Coordinates of C-alpha atoms in Angstrom, one line a residue:
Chain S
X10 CA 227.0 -143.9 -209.4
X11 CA 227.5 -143.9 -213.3
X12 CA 229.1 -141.3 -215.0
X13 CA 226.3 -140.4 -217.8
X14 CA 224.0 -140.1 -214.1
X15 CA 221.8 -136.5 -214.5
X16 CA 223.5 -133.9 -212.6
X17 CA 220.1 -132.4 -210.9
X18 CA 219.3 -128.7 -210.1
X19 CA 216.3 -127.1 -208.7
X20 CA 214.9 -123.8 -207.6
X21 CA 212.0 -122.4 -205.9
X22 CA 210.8 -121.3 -209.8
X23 CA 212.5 -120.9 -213.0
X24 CA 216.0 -118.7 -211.7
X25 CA 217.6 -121.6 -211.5
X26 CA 217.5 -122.2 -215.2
X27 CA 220.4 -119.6 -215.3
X28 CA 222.3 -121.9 -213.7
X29 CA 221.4 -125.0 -216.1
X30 CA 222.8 -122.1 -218.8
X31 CA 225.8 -121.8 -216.9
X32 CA 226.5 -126.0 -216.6
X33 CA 225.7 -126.5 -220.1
X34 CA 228.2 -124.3 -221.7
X35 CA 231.0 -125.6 -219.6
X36 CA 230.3 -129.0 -219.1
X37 CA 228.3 -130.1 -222.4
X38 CA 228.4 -133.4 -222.0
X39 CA 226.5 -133.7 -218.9
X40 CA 222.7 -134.8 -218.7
X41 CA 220.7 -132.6 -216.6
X42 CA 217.5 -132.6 -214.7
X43 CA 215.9 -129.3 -213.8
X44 CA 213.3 -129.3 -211.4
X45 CA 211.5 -125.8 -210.7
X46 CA 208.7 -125.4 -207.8
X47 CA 206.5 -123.1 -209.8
X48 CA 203.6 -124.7 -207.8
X49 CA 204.6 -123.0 -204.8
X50 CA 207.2 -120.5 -206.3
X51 CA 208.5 -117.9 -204.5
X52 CA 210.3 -119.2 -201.1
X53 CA 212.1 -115.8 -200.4
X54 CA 209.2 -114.7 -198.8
X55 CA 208.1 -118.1 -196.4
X56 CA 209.8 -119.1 -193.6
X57 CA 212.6 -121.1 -192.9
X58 CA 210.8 -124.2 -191.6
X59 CA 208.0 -124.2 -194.8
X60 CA 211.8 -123.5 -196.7
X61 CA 213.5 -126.5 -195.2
X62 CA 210.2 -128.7 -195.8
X63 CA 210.2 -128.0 -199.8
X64 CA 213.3 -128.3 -199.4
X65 CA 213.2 -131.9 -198.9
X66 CA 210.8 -132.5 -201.0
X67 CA 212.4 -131.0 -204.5
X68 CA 215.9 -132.8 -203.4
X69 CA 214.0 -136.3 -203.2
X70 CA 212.2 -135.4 -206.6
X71 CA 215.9 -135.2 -207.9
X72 CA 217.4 -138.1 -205.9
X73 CA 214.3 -140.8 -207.4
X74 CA 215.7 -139.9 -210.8
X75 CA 219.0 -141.3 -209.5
X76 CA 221.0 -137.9 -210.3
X77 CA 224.7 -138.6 -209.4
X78 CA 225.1 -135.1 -208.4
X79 CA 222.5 -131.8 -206.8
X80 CA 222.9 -128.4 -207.3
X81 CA 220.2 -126.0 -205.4
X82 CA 220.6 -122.8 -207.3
X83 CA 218.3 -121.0 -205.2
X84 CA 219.8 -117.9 -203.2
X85 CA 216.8 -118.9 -200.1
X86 CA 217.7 -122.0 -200.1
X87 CA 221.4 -122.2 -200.0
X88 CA 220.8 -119.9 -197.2
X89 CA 218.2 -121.7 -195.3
X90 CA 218.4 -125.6 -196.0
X91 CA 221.7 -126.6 -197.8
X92 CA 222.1 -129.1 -194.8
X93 CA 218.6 -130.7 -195.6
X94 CA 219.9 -132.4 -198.6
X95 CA 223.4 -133.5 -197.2
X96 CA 221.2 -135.1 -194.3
X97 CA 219.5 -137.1 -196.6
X98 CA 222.5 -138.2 -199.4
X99 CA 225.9 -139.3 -199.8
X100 CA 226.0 -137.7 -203.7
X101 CA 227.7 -134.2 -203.5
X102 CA 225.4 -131.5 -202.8
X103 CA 226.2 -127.5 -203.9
X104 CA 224.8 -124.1 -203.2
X105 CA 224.8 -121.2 -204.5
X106 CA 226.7 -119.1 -201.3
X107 CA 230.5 -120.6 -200.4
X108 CA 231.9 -120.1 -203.7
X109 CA 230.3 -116.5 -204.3
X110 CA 231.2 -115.6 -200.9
X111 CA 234.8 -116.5 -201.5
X112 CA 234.9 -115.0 -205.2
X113 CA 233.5 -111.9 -204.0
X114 CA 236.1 -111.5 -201.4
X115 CA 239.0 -112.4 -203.8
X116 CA 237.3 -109.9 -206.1
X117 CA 237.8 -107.1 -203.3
X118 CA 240.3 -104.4 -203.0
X119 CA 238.9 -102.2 -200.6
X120 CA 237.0 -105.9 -198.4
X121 CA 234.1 -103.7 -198.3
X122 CA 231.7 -106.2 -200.0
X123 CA 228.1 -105.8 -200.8
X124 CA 225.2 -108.4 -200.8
X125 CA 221.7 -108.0 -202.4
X126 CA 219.1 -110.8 -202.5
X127 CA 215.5 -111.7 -201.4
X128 CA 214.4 -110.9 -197.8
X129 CA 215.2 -114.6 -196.3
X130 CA 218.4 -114.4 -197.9
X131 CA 219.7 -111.6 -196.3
X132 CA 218.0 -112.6 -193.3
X133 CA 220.1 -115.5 -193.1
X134 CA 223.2 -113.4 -192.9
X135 CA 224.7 -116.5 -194.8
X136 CA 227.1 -114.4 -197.2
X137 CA 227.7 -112.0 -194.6
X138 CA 228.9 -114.6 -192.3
X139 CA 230.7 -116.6 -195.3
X140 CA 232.7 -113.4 -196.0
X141 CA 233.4 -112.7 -192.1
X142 CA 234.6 -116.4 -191.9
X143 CA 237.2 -115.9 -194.5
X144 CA 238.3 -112.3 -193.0
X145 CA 236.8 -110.5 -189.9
X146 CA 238.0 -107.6 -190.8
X147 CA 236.2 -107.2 -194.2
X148 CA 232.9 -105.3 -194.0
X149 CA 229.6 -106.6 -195.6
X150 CA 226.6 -104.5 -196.3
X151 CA 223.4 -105.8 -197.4
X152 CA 220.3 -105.0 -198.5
X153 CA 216.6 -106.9 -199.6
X154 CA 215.9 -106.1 -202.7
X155 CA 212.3 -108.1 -203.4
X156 CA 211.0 -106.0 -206.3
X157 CA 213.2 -107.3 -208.5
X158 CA 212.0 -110.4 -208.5
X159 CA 208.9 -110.0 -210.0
X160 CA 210.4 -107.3 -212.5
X161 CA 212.0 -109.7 -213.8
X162 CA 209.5 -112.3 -213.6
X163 CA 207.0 -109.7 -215.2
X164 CA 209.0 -108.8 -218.3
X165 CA 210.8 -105.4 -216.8
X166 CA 214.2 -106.5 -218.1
X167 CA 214.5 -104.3 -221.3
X168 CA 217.1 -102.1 -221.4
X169 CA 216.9 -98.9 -220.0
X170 CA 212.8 -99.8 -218.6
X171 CA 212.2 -96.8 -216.5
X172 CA 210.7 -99.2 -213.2
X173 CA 213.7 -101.2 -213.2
X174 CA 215.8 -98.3 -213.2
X175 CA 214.1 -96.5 -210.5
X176 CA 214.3 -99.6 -208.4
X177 CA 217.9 -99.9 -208.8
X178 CA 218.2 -96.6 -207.3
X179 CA 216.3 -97.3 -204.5
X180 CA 217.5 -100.6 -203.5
X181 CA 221.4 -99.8 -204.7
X182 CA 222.4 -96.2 -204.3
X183 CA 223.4 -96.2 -200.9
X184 CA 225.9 -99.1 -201.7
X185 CA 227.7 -95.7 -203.9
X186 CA 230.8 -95.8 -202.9
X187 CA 230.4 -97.8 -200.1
X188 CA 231.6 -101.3 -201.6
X189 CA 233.9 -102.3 -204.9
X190 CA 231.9 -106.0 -205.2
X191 CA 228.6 -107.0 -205.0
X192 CA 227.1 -110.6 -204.8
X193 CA 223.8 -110.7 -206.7
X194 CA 222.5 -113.3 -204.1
X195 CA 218.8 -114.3 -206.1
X196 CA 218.9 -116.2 -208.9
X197 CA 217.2 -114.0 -210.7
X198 CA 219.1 -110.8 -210.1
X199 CA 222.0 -111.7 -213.8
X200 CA 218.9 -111.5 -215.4
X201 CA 218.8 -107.3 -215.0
X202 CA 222.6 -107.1 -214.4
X203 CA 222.6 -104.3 -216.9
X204 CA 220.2 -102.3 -215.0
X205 CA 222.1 -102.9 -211.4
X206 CA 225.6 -101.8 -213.8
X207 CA 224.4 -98.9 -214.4
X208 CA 223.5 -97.8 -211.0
X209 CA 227.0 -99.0 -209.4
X210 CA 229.1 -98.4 -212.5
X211 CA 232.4 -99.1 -210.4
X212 CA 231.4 -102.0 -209.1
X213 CA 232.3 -105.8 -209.5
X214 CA 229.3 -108.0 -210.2
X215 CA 229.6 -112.0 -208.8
X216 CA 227.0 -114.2 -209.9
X217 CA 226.7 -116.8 -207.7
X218 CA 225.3 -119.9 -210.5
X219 CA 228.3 -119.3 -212.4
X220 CA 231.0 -119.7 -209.6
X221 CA 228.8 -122.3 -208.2
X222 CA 229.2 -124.4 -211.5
X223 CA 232.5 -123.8 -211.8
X224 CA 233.2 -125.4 -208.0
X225 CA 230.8 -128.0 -209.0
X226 CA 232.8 -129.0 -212.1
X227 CA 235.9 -128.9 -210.1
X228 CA 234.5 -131.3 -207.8
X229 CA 233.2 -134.0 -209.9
X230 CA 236.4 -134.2 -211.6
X231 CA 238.1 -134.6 -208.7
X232 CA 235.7 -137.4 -208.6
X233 CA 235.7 -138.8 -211.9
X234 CA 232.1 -138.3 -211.7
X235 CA 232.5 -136.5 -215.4
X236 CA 230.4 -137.6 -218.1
X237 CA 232.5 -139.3 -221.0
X238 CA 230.1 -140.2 -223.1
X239 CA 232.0 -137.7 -226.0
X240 CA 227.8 -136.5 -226.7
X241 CA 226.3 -133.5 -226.3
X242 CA 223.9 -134.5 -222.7
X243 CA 219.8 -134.1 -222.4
X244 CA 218.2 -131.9 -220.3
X245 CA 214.8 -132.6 -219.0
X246 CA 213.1 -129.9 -217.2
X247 CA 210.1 -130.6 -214.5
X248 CA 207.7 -128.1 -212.7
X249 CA 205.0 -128.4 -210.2
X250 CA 202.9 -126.2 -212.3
X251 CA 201.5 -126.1 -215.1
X252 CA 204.2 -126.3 -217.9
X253 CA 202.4 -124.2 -220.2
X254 CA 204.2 -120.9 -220.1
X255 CA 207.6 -122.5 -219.8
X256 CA 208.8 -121.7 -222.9
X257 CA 208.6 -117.7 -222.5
X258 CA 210.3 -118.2 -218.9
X259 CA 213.5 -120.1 -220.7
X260 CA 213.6 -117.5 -223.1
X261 CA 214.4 -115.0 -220.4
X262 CA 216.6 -117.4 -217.7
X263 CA 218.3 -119.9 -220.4
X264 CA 218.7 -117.3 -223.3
X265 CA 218.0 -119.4 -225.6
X266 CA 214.7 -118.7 -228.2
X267 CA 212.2 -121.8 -229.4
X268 CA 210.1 -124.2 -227.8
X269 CA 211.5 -125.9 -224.8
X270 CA 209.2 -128.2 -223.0
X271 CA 208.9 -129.1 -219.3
X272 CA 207.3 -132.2 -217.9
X273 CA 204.9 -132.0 -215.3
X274 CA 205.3 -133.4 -211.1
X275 CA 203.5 -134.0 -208.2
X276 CA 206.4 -132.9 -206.1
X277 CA 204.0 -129.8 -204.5
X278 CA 200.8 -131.7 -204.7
X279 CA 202.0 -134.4 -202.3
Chain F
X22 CA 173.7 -123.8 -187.9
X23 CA 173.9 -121.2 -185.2
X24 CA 173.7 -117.1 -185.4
X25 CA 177.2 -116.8 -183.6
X26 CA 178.9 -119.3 -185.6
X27 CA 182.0 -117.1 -187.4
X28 CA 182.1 -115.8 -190.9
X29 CA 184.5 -117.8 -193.0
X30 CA 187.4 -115.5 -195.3
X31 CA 190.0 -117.1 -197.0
X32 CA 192.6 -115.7 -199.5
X33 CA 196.0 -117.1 -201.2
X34 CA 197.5 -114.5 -198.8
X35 CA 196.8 -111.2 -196.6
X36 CA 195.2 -108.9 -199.7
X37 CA 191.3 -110.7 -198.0
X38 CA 192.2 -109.0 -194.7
X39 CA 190.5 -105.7 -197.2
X40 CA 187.2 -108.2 -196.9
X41 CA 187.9 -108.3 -193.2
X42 CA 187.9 -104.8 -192.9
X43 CA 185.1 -104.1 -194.8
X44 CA 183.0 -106.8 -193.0
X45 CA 183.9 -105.8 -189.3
X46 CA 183.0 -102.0 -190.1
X47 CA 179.8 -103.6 -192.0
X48 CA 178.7 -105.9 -189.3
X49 CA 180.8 -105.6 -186.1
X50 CA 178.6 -108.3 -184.0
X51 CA 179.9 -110.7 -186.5
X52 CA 182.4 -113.3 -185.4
X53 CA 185.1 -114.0 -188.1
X54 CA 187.8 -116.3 -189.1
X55 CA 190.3 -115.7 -191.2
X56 CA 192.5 -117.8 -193.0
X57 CA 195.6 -116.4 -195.3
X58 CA 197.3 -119.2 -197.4
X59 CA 201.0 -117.3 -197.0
X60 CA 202.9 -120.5 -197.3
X61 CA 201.6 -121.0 -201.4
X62 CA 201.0 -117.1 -202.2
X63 CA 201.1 -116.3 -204.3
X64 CA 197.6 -117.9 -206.5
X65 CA 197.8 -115.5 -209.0
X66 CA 200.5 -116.9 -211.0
X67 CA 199.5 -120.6 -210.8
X68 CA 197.3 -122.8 -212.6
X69 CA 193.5 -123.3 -212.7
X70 CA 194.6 -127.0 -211.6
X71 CA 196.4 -125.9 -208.4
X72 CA 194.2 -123.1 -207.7
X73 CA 191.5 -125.3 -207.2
X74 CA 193.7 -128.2 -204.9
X75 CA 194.6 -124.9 -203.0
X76 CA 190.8 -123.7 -202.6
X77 CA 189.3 -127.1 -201.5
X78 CA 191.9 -127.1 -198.7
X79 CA 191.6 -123.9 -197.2
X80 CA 187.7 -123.9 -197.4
X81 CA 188.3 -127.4 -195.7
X82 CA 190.0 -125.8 -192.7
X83 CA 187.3 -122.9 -192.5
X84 CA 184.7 -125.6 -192.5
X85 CA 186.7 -127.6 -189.8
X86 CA 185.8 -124.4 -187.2
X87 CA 181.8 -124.7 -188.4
X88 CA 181.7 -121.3 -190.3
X89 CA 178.3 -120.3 -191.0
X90 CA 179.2 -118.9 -194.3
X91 CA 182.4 -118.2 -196.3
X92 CA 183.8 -115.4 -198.2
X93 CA 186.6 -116.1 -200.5
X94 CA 188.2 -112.7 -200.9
X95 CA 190.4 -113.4 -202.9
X96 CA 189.8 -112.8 -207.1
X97 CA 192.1 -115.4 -208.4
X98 CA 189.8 -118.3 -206.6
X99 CA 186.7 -116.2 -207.5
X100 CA 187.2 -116.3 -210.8
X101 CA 188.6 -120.1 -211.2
X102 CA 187.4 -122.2 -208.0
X103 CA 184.1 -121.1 -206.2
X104 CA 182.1 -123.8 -207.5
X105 CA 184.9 -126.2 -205.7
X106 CA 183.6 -124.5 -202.7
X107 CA 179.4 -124.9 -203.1
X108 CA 180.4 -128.5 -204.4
X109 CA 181.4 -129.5 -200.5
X110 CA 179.2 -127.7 -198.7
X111 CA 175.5 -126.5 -198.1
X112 CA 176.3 -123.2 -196.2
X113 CA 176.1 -119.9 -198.2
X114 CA 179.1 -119.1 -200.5
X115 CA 180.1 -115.8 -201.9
X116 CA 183.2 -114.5 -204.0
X117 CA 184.3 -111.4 -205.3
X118 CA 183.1 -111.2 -208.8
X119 CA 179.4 -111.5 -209.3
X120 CA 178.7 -108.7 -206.9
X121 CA 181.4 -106.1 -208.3
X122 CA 180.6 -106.9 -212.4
X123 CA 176.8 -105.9 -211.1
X124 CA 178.0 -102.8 -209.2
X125 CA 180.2 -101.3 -212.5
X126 CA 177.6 -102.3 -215.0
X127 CA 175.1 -99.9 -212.8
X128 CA 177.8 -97.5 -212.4
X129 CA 178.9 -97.2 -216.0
X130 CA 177.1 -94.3 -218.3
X131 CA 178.9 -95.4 -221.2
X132 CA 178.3 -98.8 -220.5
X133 CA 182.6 -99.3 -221.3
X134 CA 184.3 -100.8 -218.2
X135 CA 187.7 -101.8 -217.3
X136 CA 188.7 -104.4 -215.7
X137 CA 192.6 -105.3 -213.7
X138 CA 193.6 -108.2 -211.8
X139 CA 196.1 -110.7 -211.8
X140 CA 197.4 -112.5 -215.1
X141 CA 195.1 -115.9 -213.8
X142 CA 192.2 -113.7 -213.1
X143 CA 192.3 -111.7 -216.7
X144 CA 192.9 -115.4 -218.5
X145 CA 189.7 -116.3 -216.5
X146 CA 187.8 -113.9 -218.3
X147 CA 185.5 -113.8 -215.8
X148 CA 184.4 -110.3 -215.3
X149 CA 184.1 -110.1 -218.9
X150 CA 181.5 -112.3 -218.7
X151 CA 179.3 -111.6 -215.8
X152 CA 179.2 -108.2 -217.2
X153 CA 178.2 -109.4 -220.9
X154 CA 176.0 -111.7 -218.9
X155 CA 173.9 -108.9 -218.1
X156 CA 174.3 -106.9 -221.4
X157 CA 175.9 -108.5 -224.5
X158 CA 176.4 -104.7 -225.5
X159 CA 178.1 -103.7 -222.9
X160 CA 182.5 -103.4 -223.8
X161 CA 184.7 -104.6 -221.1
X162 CA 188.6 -103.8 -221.6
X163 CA 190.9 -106.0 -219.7
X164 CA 194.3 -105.3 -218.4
X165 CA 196.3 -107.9 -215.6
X166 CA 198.7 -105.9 -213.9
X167 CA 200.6 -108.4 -211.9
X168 CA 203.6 -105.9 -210.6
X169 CA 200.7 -104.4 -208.5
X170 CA 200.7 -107.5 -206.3
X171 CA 204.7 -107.2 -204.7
X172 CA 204.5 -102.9 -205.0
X173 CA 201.8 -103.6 -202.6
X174 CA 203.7 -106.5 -200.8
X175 CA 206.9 -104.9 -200.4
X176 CA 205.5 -101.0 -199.5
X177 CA 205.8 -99.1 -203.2
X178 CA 202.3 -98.0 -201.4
X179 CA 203.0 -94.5 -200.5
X180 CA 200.8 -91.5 -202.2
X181 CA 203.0 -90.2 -204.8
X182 CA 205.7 -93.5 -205.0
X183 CA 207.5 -93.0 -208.3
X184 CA 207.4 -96.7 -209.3
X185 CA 203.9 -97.3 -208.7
X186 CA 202.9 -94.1 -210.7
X187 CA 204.9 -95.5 -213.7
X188 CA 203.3 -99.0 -212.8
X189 CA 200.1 -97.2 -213.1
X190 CA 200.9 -95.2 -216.0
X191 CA 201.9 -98.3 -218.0
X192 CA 199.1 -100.8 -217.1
X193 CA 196.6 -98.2 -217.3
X194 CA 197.2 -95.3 -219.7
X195 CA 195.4 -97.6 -222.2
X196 CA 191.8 -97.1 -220.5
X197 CA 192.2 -93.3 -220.6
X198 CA 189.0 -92.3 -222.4
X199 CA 187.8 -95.7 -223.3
X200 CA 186.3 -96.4 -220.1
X201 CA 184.2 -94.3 -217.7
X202 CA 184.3 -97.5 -214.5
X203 CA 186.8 -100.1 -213.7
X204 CA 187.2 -102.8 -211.5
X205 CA 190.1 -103.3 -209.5
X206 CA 189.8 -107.1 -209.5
X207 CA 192.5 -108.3 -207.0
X208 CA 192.3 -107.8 -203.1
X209 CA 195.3 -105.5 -203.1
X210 CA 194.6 -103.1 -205.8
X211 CA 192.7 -101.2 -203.5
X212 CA 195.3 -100.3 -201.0
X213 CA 197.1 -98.3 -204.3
X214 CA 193.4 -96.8 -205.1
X215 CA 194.8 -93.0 -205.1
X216 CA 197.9 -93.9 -207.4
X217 CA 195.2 -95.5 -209.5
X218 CA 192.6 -92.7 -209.7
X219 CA 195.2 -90.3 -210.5
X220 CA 196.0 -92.5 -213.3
X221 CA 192.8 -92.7 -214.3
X222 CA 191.1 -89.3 -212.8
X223 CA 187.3 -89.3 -214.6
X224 CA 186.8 -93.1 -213.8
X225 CA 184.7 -94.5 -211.2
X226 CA 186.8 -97.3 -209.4
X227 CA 185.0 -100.6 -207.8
X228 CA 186.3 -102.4 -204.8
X229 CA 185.2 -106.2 -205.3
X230 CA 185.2 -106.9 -201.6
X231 CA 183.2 -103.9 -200.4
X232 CA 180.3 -105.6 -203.1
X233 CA 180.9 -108.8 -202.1
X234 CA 180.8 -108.3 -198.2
X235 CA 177.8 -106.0 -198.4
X236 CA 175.6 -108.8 -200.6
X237 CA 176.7 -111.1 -197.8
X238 CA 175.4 -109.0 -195.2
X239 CA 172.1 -108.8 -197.1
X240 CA 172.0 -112.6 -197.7
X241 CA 172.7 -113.3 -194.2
X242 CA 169.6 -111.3 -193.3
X243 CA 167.8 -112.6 -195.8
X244 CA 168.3 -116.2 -194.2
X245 CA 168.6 -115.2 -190.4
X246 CA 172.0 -115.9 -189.7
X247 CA 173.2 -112.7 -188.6
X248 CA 174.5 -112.9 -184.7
X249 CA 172.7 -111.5 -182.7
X250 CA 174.4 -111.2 -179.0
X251 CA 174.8 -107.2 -179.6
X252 CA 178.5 -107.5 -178.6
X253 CA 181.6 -106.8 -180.5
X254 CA 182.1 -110.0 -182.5
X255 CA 185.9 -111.7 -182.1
X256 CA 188.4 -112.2 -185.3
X257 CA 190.4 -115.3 -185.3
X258 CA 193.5 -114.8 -188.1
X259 CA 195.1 -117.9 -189.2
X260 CA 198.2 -118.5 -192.1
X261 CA 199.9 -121.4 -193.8
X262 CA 203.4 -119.8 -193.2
X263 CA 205.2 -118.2 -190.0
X264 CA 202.5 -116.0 -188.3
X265 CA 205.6 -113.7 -187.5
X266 CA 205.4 -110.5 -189.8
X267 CA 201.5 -110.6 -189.8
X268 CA 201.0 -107.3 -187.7
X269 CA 203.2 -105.3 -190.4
X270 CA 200.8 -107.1 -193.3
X271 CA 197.7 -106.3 -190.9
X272 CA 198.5 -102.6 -190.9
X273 CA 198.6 -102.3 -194.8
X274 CA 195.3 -104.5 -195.1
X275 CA 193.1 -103.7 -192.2
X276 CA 194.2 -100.1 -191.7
X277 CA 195.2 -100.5 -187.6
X278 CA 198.2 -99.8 -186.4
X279 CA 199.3 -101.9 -183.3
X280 CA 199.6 -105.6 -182.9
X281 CA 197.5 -108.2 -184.2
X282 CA 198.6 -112.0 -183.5
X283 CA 198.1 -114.6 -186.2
X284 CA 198.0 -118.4 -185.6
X285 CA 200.0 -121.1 -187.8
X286 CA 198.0 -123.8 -189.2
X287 CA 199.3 -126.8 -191.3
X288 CA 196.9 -126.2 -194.3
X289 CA 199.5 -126.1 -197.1
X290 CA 201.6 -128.8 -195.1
X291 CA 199.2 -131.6 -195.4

């Protein structure tokens, strides 16, 4: 596997870009492929089997653009169908659970550790069981939070936005004093960080992308899989969708302003 | 094509069980088959492009059970897909648009109506037309409202919810005095009708579905087709994604507590 080989990542929608965001301003070098299922965007709401079966699908998308490298940064389906991929490559595959799990209960004083994510997330009892793995004793408490997807997909991440707020409070108060770390287990949950600050002031945030790039960076210099190229990589992003739109989405996950464009698959329409 | 063959109702998910509702209270001898495509819900986001590879295949697998007629309850395909419909197939079509821009042009003094749906549905245009259609004078004001669609989803639909009233307030405070009817145009707007009418107090609300199912009932007539064995007809519910869940989704659509079974089909897998 060449060393300028893509490193791919994929999500159920556009989430995952935060990840992209993450890998791009550690490792710059590296060429990325993105591949978001906005055709059949969201998962955290199917079940497992319809999971595992997309799954598949987006992971062989990424694998016939010979990507040296996959990164699923999708909280449902690091829960539900990490092993999918592995099944079907020898290339390192990451999720975005382990290395949260682990950096949340690092981050711990009290190992009273929440989770928050979509409902098959915390179905899967994945981080709960991660964190129990490492510790039996430490205590995990968890709860759905499905709103906050589409606040955030809907535009609800201003600062101090009333509905975001008040969802907080609903989904997040009874974690009050309950728990000193809390894994923001959806993608899309960094996005209104601010919002879930305020409503557990005392509380450390993880974001699973970030730690997951971080192990995934560690790993592929273990490997010598590292780009050395010396050049700034590409990034070429795909949807299942219709790419018109993709630009205002970016603005929000990637942070970045201007027009970024995505190419077009057939991955859903299969 | 005989009297006791089922109805047909489709949606992208479980908002078209309202249709159901309204059609088994409507015509009770009626057999009917429903089909929910929860394994690509939801539509409203997606593309004309995919809406319309969605719609051919779920009014493919009503077909396959020899449906006398179909009902696609569902506004996002009403407004960008019903002629994908009528183009396979000589049995009697309907949607949920035609009907409910008639209904709030004859219920509008002031001849200034509002419409809401989903972002697809409002790009569509579509009520805007049918209602200049049948007066080029006539002002139509149109808001999409997509958080509506998870509030409903995820049970923000209690009388008096503090998110939804803000939802409300912000989607809809702009018709206040500008329009004296409005169209909920999506299948679940209805099931947040009171947070919706105390938004919007002097305003006469219309339920697509209960328009649509009732000039089905007439056309039905019209053409001899209505059952007539004089018993109780049977509903058959059928989704794209695990059936388990469905009597939870049931008792926010159809209104009955208790349990209703759903069966899998592999619609969105083929």
């Amino acid at each position: 596997m060449p060393n300028d080989s893509a490193i791919g990542i994929f999500d159920s929608g556009l989430g995952g870009l935060c990840a992209v965001r993450e890998l791009s301003d550690l490792l710059p070098c590296e060429n990325i492929i993105y591949f978001g299922d906005t055709g059949r965007v969201p998962y955290g709401t199917k079940s497992r089997e319809t999971i595992r079966k997309y799954t598949n699908e987006d992971a062989c998308f990424l694998l016939s653009h010979g990507v040296k490298a996959i990164l699923a940064a999708c909280g449902t389906v690091s829960s539900n169908a990490i092993e999918v991929i592995s099944d079907i490559t020898d290339i390192p595959v990451f999720g975005v659970v382990n290395d949260a799990a682990k950096a949340a209960y690092n981050a711990s004083k009290t190992k009273r550790i929440g989770v928050i994510g979509t409902q098959a997330t915390i179905n899967s009892n994945i981080f709960k069981r991660k964190i129990e793995a490492i510790d039996d004793k430490a205590v995990v408490l968890q709860s759905a939070c499905p709103l906050f997807v589409p606040l955030v997909e809907y535009g609800f991440t201003d600062e101090g936005d009333e509905i975001t707020r008040l969802a907080c409070e609903k989904y997040l108060s009874h974690f009050r004093g309950e728990v000193d770390t809390l894994i923001m287990g959806c993608t899309h949950f960094p996005i209104i960080k601010n919002a879930i600050e305020k409503a557990l002031p005392d509380v450390t945030l993880i974001n699973p992308a970030k730690e997951a790039v971080k192990t995934m960076a560690e790993a592929l210099r273990e490997k010598d899989l590292l780009s050395k190229s010396g050049k700034h990589g590409t990034i070429r992003y795909f949807v299942s969708d219709d790419p018109a739109g993709f630009s205002a989405s970016a603005e929000i996950f990637l942070g970045k302003k201007g027009s970024i464009i995505a190419e077009k698959t057939n991955v859903a329409l299969s």
